Short mmCIF file of C-alpha atoms and ligand atoms in Angstrom, two decimals:
data_model
loop_
_atom_site.label_atom_id
_atom_site.label_comp_id
_atom_site.label_asym_id
_atom_site.label_seq_id
_atom_site.Cartn_x
_atom_site.Cartn_y
_atom_site.Cartn_z
CA MET A 1 26.84 -1.01 25.19
CA LYS A 2 28.72 -1.36 22.62
CA TYR A 3 26.54 -2.90 19.97
CA LEU A 4 24.46 0.61 20.69
CA ARG A 5 27.45 2.51 20.25
CA PHE A 6 27.63 0.69 16.69
CA ILE A 7 24.57 1.85 15.60
CA CYS A 8 24.67 5.09 16.70
CA TYR A 9 28.38 5.19 14.99
CA ILE A 10 26.37 3.54 11.50
CA VAL A 11 23.25 5.95 11.63
CA ASN A 12 25.60 8.74 12.11
CA MET A 13 27.56 7.58 8.71
CA ILE A 14 24.34 8.62 6.71
CA PRO A 15 24.30 11.73 6.18
CA GLU A 16 21.27 14.25 7.22
CA SER A 17 20.94 14.93 3.96
CA HIS A 18 20.76 11.65 2.16
CA PRO A 19 17.50 11.88 -0.05
CA ARG A 20 16.95 7.19 0.85
CA ARG A 21 18.07 7.90 4.04
CA LYS A 22 15.01 6.50 6.34
CA SER A 23 15.02 3.31 4.24
CA LEU A 24 18.69 2.48 4.73
CA LEU A 25 17.81 3.24 8.77
CA LEU A 26 15.11 0.89 8.19
CA ARG A 27 17.39 -1.56 6.57
CA GLU A 28 19.46 -1.34 10.23
CA LYS A 29 16.58 -1.64 12.25
CA LEU A 30 16.55 -4.72 10.60
CA ILE A 31 19.74 -5.90 11.16
CA GLU A 32 19.50 -4.04 14.67
CA GLY A 33 16.37 -7.52 14.95
CA TYR A 34 18.56 -10.07 12.91
CA LYS A 35 21.58 -9.95 15.02
CA LYS A 36 19.25 -9.72 18.43
CA GLY A 37 17.71 -13.04 16.55
CA LEU A 38 14.69 -11.70 16.38
CA VAL A 39 14.65 -11.60 12.29
CA CYS A 40 15.25 -14.96 10.09
CA ASP A 41 18.10 -14.78 7.48
CA SER A 42 14.96 -14.88 4.55
CA GLY A 43 13.84 -11.44 6.70
CA LEU A 44 17.07 -9.23 5.57
CA ILE A 45 15.53 -10.58 1.48
CA ALA A 46 12.37 -9.95 2.41
CA GLN A 47 12.94 -6.23 3.01
CA GLY A 48 15.26 -5.89 -0.04
CA ARG A 49 12.68 -6.86 -1.87
CA GLY A 50 10.29 -4.25 -0.07
CA GLU A 51 12.49 -1.92 -0.24
CA ALA A 52 12.37 -1.91 -4.20
CA PHE A 53 8.68 -1.56 -4.72
CA ASP A 54 8.96 1.37 -2.05
CA TYR A 55 11.63 2.64 -4.05
CA LEU A 56 8.52 2.23 -7.56
CA ILE A 57 6.10 3.81 -5.05
CA GLY A 58 8.09 7.13 -4.39
CA GLU A 59 8.65 5.89 -1.01
CA ARG A 60 5.68 8.22 0.62
CA THR A 61 2.34 6.41 1.33
CA GLN A 62 0.00 7.04 -2.11
CA SER A 63 -3.11 7.88 -2.26
CA PRO A 64 -5.38 4.19 -3.60
CA ALA A 65 -3.38 3.09 -0.35
CA ARG A 66 -4.02 6.08 1.64
CA LYS A 67 -8.19 4.14 0.56
CA ALA A 68 -7.05 1.16 1.39
CA ILE A 69 -5.99 2.20 5.38
CA ARG A 70 -9.31 3.71 5.43
CA ALA A 71 -11.03 0.63 4.63
CA ALA A 72 -8.49 -1.51 7.28
CA ALA A 73 -9.91 0.80 10.15
CA ALA A 74 -13.41 0.49 9.56
CA ALA A 75 -12.89 -3.09 8.91
CA LEU A 76 -11.18 -3.59 12.48
CA VAL A 77 -13.14 -1.06 14.45
CA LEU A 78 -15.78 -2.77 13.07
CA ALA A 79 -14.63 -6.29 14.32
CA THR A 80 -15.92 -8.27 17.52
CA HIS A 81 -12.94 -10.12 17.30
CA PRO A 82 -9.48 -8.14 15.69
CA VAL A 83 -5.81 -9.57 16.00
CA ILE A 84 -2.67 -7.95 14.68
CA SER A 85 -0.37 -10.90 13.21
CA VAL A 86 3.48 -9.95 14.36
CA ASN A 87 6.44 -11.95 12.35
CA GLY A 88 10.41 -10.94 13.41
CA ASN A 89 10.28 -8.39 10.52
CA ALA A 90 7.27 -6.27 12.18
CA ALA A 91 8.50 -6.74 15.16
CA ALA A 92 11.68 -5.53 14.52
CA LEU A 93 10.59 -2.17 12.81
CA ALA A 94 7.51 -1.42 14.07
CA ALA A 95 7.40 -2.77 17.66
CA GLU A 96 6.17 0.49 19.58
CA ASP A 97 3.10 1.48 16.90
CA ILE A 98 2.23 -2.19 16.55
CA GLY A 99 1.73 -2.12 20.50
CA LYS A 100 0.13 2.02 19.66
CA LEU A 101 -2.43 -0.10 17.46
CA ALA A 102 -3.29 -2.64 19.47
CA GLU A 103 -3.80 -0.40 22.82
CA GLU A 104 -5.87 1.72 19.97
CA LEU A 105 -8.14 -1.16 19.16
CA GLY A 106 -8.00 -3.27 22.65
CA CYS A 107 -6.88 -6.03 20.72
CA ALA A 108 -4.32 -8.50 21.25
CA VAL A 109 -1.10 -9.47 19.05
CA GLU A 110 -0.09 -12.96 18.06
CA VAL A 111 3.91 -14.06 16.94
CA ASN A 112 2.87 -16.25 14.09
CA LEU A 113 5.97 -17.09 11.88
CA PHE A 114 6.99 -18.49 8.82
CA TYR A 115 10.47 -19.89 10.15
CA ARG A 116 9.32 -20.45 13.54
CA THR A 117 11.69 -21.84 16.66
CA GLN A 118 9.77 -21.66 19.85
CA GLY A 119 13.17 -19.42 20.92
CA ARG A 120 12.83 -17.05 18.27
CA VAL A 121 9.10 -16.16 18.87
CA GLU A 122 9.69 -16.04 22.82
CA ARG A 123 12.75 -13.49 21.64
CA ILE A 124 9.76 -11.60 19.14
CA ALA A 125 6.91 -11.53 22.61
CA ALA A 126 9.97 -9.91 24.54
CA HIS A 127 11.21 -7.40 22.48
CA LEU A 128 7.11 -6.42 22.17
CA ARG A 129 6.44 -6.38 25.46
CA LYS A 130 8.97 -3.81 26.50
CA ALA A 131 7.78 -2.21 23.76
CA GLY A 132 4.29 -1.93 25.76
CA VAL A 133 2.50 -4.37 23.95
CA LYS A 134 0.29 -5.50 26.76
CA GLN A 135 -1.48 -9.03 25.19
CA VAL A 136 1.05 -11.41 23.50
CA LEU A 137 -0.28 -14.64 21.96
CA GLY A 138 1.00 -17.41 19.95
CA VAL A 139 4.20 -18.16 22.30
CA HIS A 140 2.62 -20.94 25.26
CA ASP A 141 -0.20 -21.58 23.32
CA ALA A 142 -0.32 -22.21 19.30
CA ASP A 143 -2.04 -25.24 19.90
CA ALA A 144 -4.64 -24.50 17.44
CA ARG A 145 -3.90 -25.34 13.81
CA ILE A 146 -5.09 -23.41 10.44
CA PRO A 147 -6.88 -26.25 8.02
CA GLU A 148 -5.12 -26.80 4.58
CA LEU A 149 -2.00 -25.12 5.61
CA ASN A 150 1.79 -26.84 5.28
CA SER A 151 3.70 -24.42 7.37
CA GLU A 152 4.12 -23.64 10.60
CA ARG A 153 2.33 -20.84 10.45
CA ARG A 154 -0.93 -23.07 10.80
CA LYS A 155 0.08 -22.26 14.57
CA VAL A 156 -2.11 -20.42 16.26
CA SER A 157 -3.20 -19.52 19.32
CA ARG A 158 -7.39 -20.29 19.97
CA LYS A 159 -7.73 -17.24 21.66
CA GLY A 160 -6.46 -15.33 19.39
CA ILE A 161 -6.14 -15.77 15.20
CA TYR A 162 -8.21 -18.99 15.10
CA LYS A 163 -10.77 -17.00 17.48
CA ALA A 164 -10.62 -13.39 15.00
CA ASP A 165 -13.06 -12.68 12.95
CA CYS A 166 -10.26 -10.11 11.31
CA VAL A 167 -6.40 -10.39 10.84
CA LEU A 168 -4.28 -7.69 10.08
CA VAL A 169 -1.23 -9.85 8.63
CA PRO A 170 1.65 -7.01 7.65
CA LEU A 171 4.26 -8.94 5.55
CA GLU A 172 2.70 -12.63 5.07
CA ASP A 173 2.98 -15.23 2.48
CA GLY A 174 0.04 -15.55 0.07
CA ASP A 175 -0.43 -19.33 1.16
CA ARG A 176 -1.64 -18.28 5.07
CA CYS A 177 -3.55 -15.02 3.32
CA GLU A 178 -5.80 -17.49 1.67
CA ALA A 179 -6.21 -19.84 4.23
CA LEU A 180 -7.70 -17.54 6.55
CA VAL A 181 -9.55 -16.38 3.86
CA LYS A 182 -10.95 -19.50 3.59
CA MET A 183 -11.81 -19.31 7.26
CA GLY A 184 -14.60 -16.63 7.21
CA LYS A 185 -11.85 -13.89 8.37
CA ARG A 186 -11.94 -10.46 6.60
CA THR A 187 -8.00 -10.03 6.50
CA ILE A 188 -6.07 -7.13 5.86
CA ALA A 189 -2.48 -7.33 4.24
CA ILE A 190 -0.01 -5.01 4.12
CA ASP A 191 2.74 -5.66 2.11
CA LEU A 192 4.82 -3.18 -0.67
CA ASN A 193 4.07 -5.77 -3.48
CA PRO A 194 0.46 -5.30 -5.09
CA MET A 195 1.77 -7.92 -7.33
CA SER A 196 1.97 -10.77 -4.61
CA ARG A 197 -0.76 -13.54 -3.97
CA THR A 198 -0.84 -11.87 -0.54
CA ALA A 199 -1.99 -8.55 -1.81
CA ARG A 200 -4.37 -10.66 -4.34
CA LYS A 201 -6.12 -12.80 -1.58
CA ALA A 202 -6.47 -10.57 1.10
CA HIS A 203 -10.04 -8.50 1.04
CA ILE A 204 -8.12 -5.02 1.93
CA THR A 205 -4.65 -4.69 0.71
CA ILE A 206 -2.39 -1.43 2.64
CA VAL A 207 0.13 -1.76 -0.25
CA ASP A 208 2.69 0.93 1.71
CA GLU A 209 5.65 0.58 3.67
CA PHE A 210 4.49 -0.91 7.57
CA THR A 211 6.29 1.63 9.07
CA ARG A 212 4.83 4.36 7.81
CA ALA A 213 1.46 2.36 7.20
CA ILE A 214 0.85 1.78 10.89
CA PRO A 215 1.09 4.99 12.63
CA LEU A 216 -1.37 6.02 9.77
CA LEU A 217 -3.65 3.04 10.68
CA THR A 218 -4.07 3.78 14.02
CA GLU A 219 -4.70 7.23 13.64
CA GLU A 220 -8.09 6.36 11.29
CA VAL A 221 -9.10 4.38 13.53
CA ARG A 222 -8.86 6.57 16.33
CA ARG A 223 -11.18 8.85 14.29
CA LEU A 224 -13.69 5.64 12.92
CA LYS A 225 -14.03 4.95 16.81
CA GLU A 226 -16.32 8.01 16.85
CA LYS A 227 -18.53 7.04 13.66
CA ASP A 228 -21.85 4.39 14.32
CA ALA A 229 -21.21 1.05 12.56
CA ALA A 230 -23.41 1.80 9.88
CA TYR A 231 -20.97 4.97 8.81
CA LEU A 232 -18.28 1.97 9.17
CA LYS A 233 -19.93 -0.53 6.81
CA ALA A 234 -20.75 2.13 4.00
CA ILE A 235 -17.15 3.10 3.91
CA LEU A 236 -16.44 -1.14 3.71
CA LYS A 237 -18.83 -1.16 1.14
CA LYS A 238 -18.07 1.60 -1.41
CA TYR A 239 -13.52 -0.11 -1.35
CA ARG A 240 -12.66 -2.05 -3.90
CA ASN A 241 -9.70 -4.10 -3.40
CA LYS A 242 -8.90 -5.20 -7.15
CA LYS A 243 -9.33 -0.71 -8.08
CA VAL A 244 -7.07 0.36 -4.90
CA LEU A 245 -4.98 -2.97 -6.54
CA GLU A 246 -4.57 -1.42 -10.53
CA ASP A 247 -3.97 1.60 -8.87
CA MET A 248 -1.17 0.74 -7.29
CA ARG A 249 0.30 -1.21 -9.70
CA LYS A 250 0.23 1.83 -12.59
CA LEU A 251 2.16 3.54 -10.06
CA VAL A 252 4.88 0.72 -10.02
CA TYR A 253 4.86 -0.09 -14.03
CA PHE A 254 5.87 3.74 -14.42
O1 LIG B 1 9.68 -14.02 10.90
P1 LIG B 1 9.10 -15.36 9.58
O2 LIG B 1 9.40 -16.35 9.83
O3 LIG B 1 7.41 -15.38 9.36
O4 LIG B 1 9.27 -14.75 8.07
C1 LIG B 1 9.22 -13.39 7.25
C2 LIG B 1 9.55 -12.91 5.96
C3 LIG B 1 9.04 -11.79 6.10
C4 LIG B 1 11.02 -13.70 5.55
C5 LIG B 1 8.53 -14.21 5.18
O5 LIG B 1 7.00 -14.07 5.77
C6 LIG B 1 8.48 -14.14 3.74
O6 LIG B 1 9.65 -14.69 3.25
O7 LIG B 1 8.13 -13.52 3.43
P2 LIG B 1 8.03 -12.54 1.49
O8 LIG B 1 7.73 -14.11 1.27
O9 LIG B 1 9.60 -12.32 1.52
O10 LIG B 1 7.11 -11.82 2.08
C7 LIG B 1 7.21 -10.37 2.07
C8 LIG B 1 6.28 -9.46 1.49
O11 LIG B 1 6.75 -8.30 1.84
C9 LIG B 1 6.80 -8.90 -0.27
O12 LIG B 1 6.36 -9.56 -0.74
C10 LIG B 1 7.97 -7.78 0.49
O13 LIG B 1 7.36 -6.61 -0.52
C11 LIG B 1 6.98 -6.72 1.15
N1 LIG B 1 7.97 -6.31 2.17
C12 LIG B 1 8.81 -6.42 3.02
N2 LIG B 1 9.35 -5.37 3.67
C13 LIG B 1 8.50 -4.27 3.75
C14 LIG B 1 6.98 -5.11 2.75
N3 LIG B 1 5.92 -4.49 2.89
C15 LIG B 1 5.77 -3.46 3.40
N4 LIG B 1 7.21 -2.81 4.64
C16 LIG B 1 8.23 -3.59 4.46
N5 LIG B 1 8.83 -2.80 5.68
#
């Protein structure tokens, strides 16, 4: 309660008219997640890096990102076994919206951490469940391993990421993204840095701020669920990730 009052105090300190209010409020969400033990120390630094790129792209969803969102939705709807991978930052920023996307897709959410500790995995899982996520994997069932990956991110659930044919990986590290691609999984990244290894290795890269991208992706999934497989495959056939990244990079190099 005391902490909630403190958050309200901070939120009120940022004037409604502040041009970067949304970004500053997101920062507060991350700090709140950090204090609750969901976000790791490096997660705060990662958010700062993201903020810098977001600033350069005008803090709004640009048209190349919209193309990527459409392709990502098509890929997720077409998938037999899609999974949403969630780390500390993603859970702190948008647990409810992750739940809505999972609901729309009828898929599981798997906790997968770079700085994995069992305590943090359990706290994140509880936070996701409280926000409405129905199927949370990766807590006591991370018994399979991603081949050729040495980080803690290699620990995955046999029923989740290991079996998935399509994985959504927000705020990822490049190594695992590459390893998932090597395993033959269609990999979708959400990463504000269009030059990162993750962005370049993924099949589809949404260069947008995570909390902006997720509701747009959910909306697109809802629309595309009405379409047949041929329509969805045509979207994917036309999609060029390299071109999307190039167009996003042009926006960053102002
Ligand atoms: O919770 P853990 O233990 O799995 O650790 C998570 C972090 C984020 C610390 C870990 O995955 C990490 O070190 O990530 P990196 O290598 O710093 O990469 C994070 C990437 O996400 C960077 O390219 C940022 O630009 C980008 N990013 C940061 N915040 C956002 C973002 N992209 C979209 N939306 C954001 N809010």
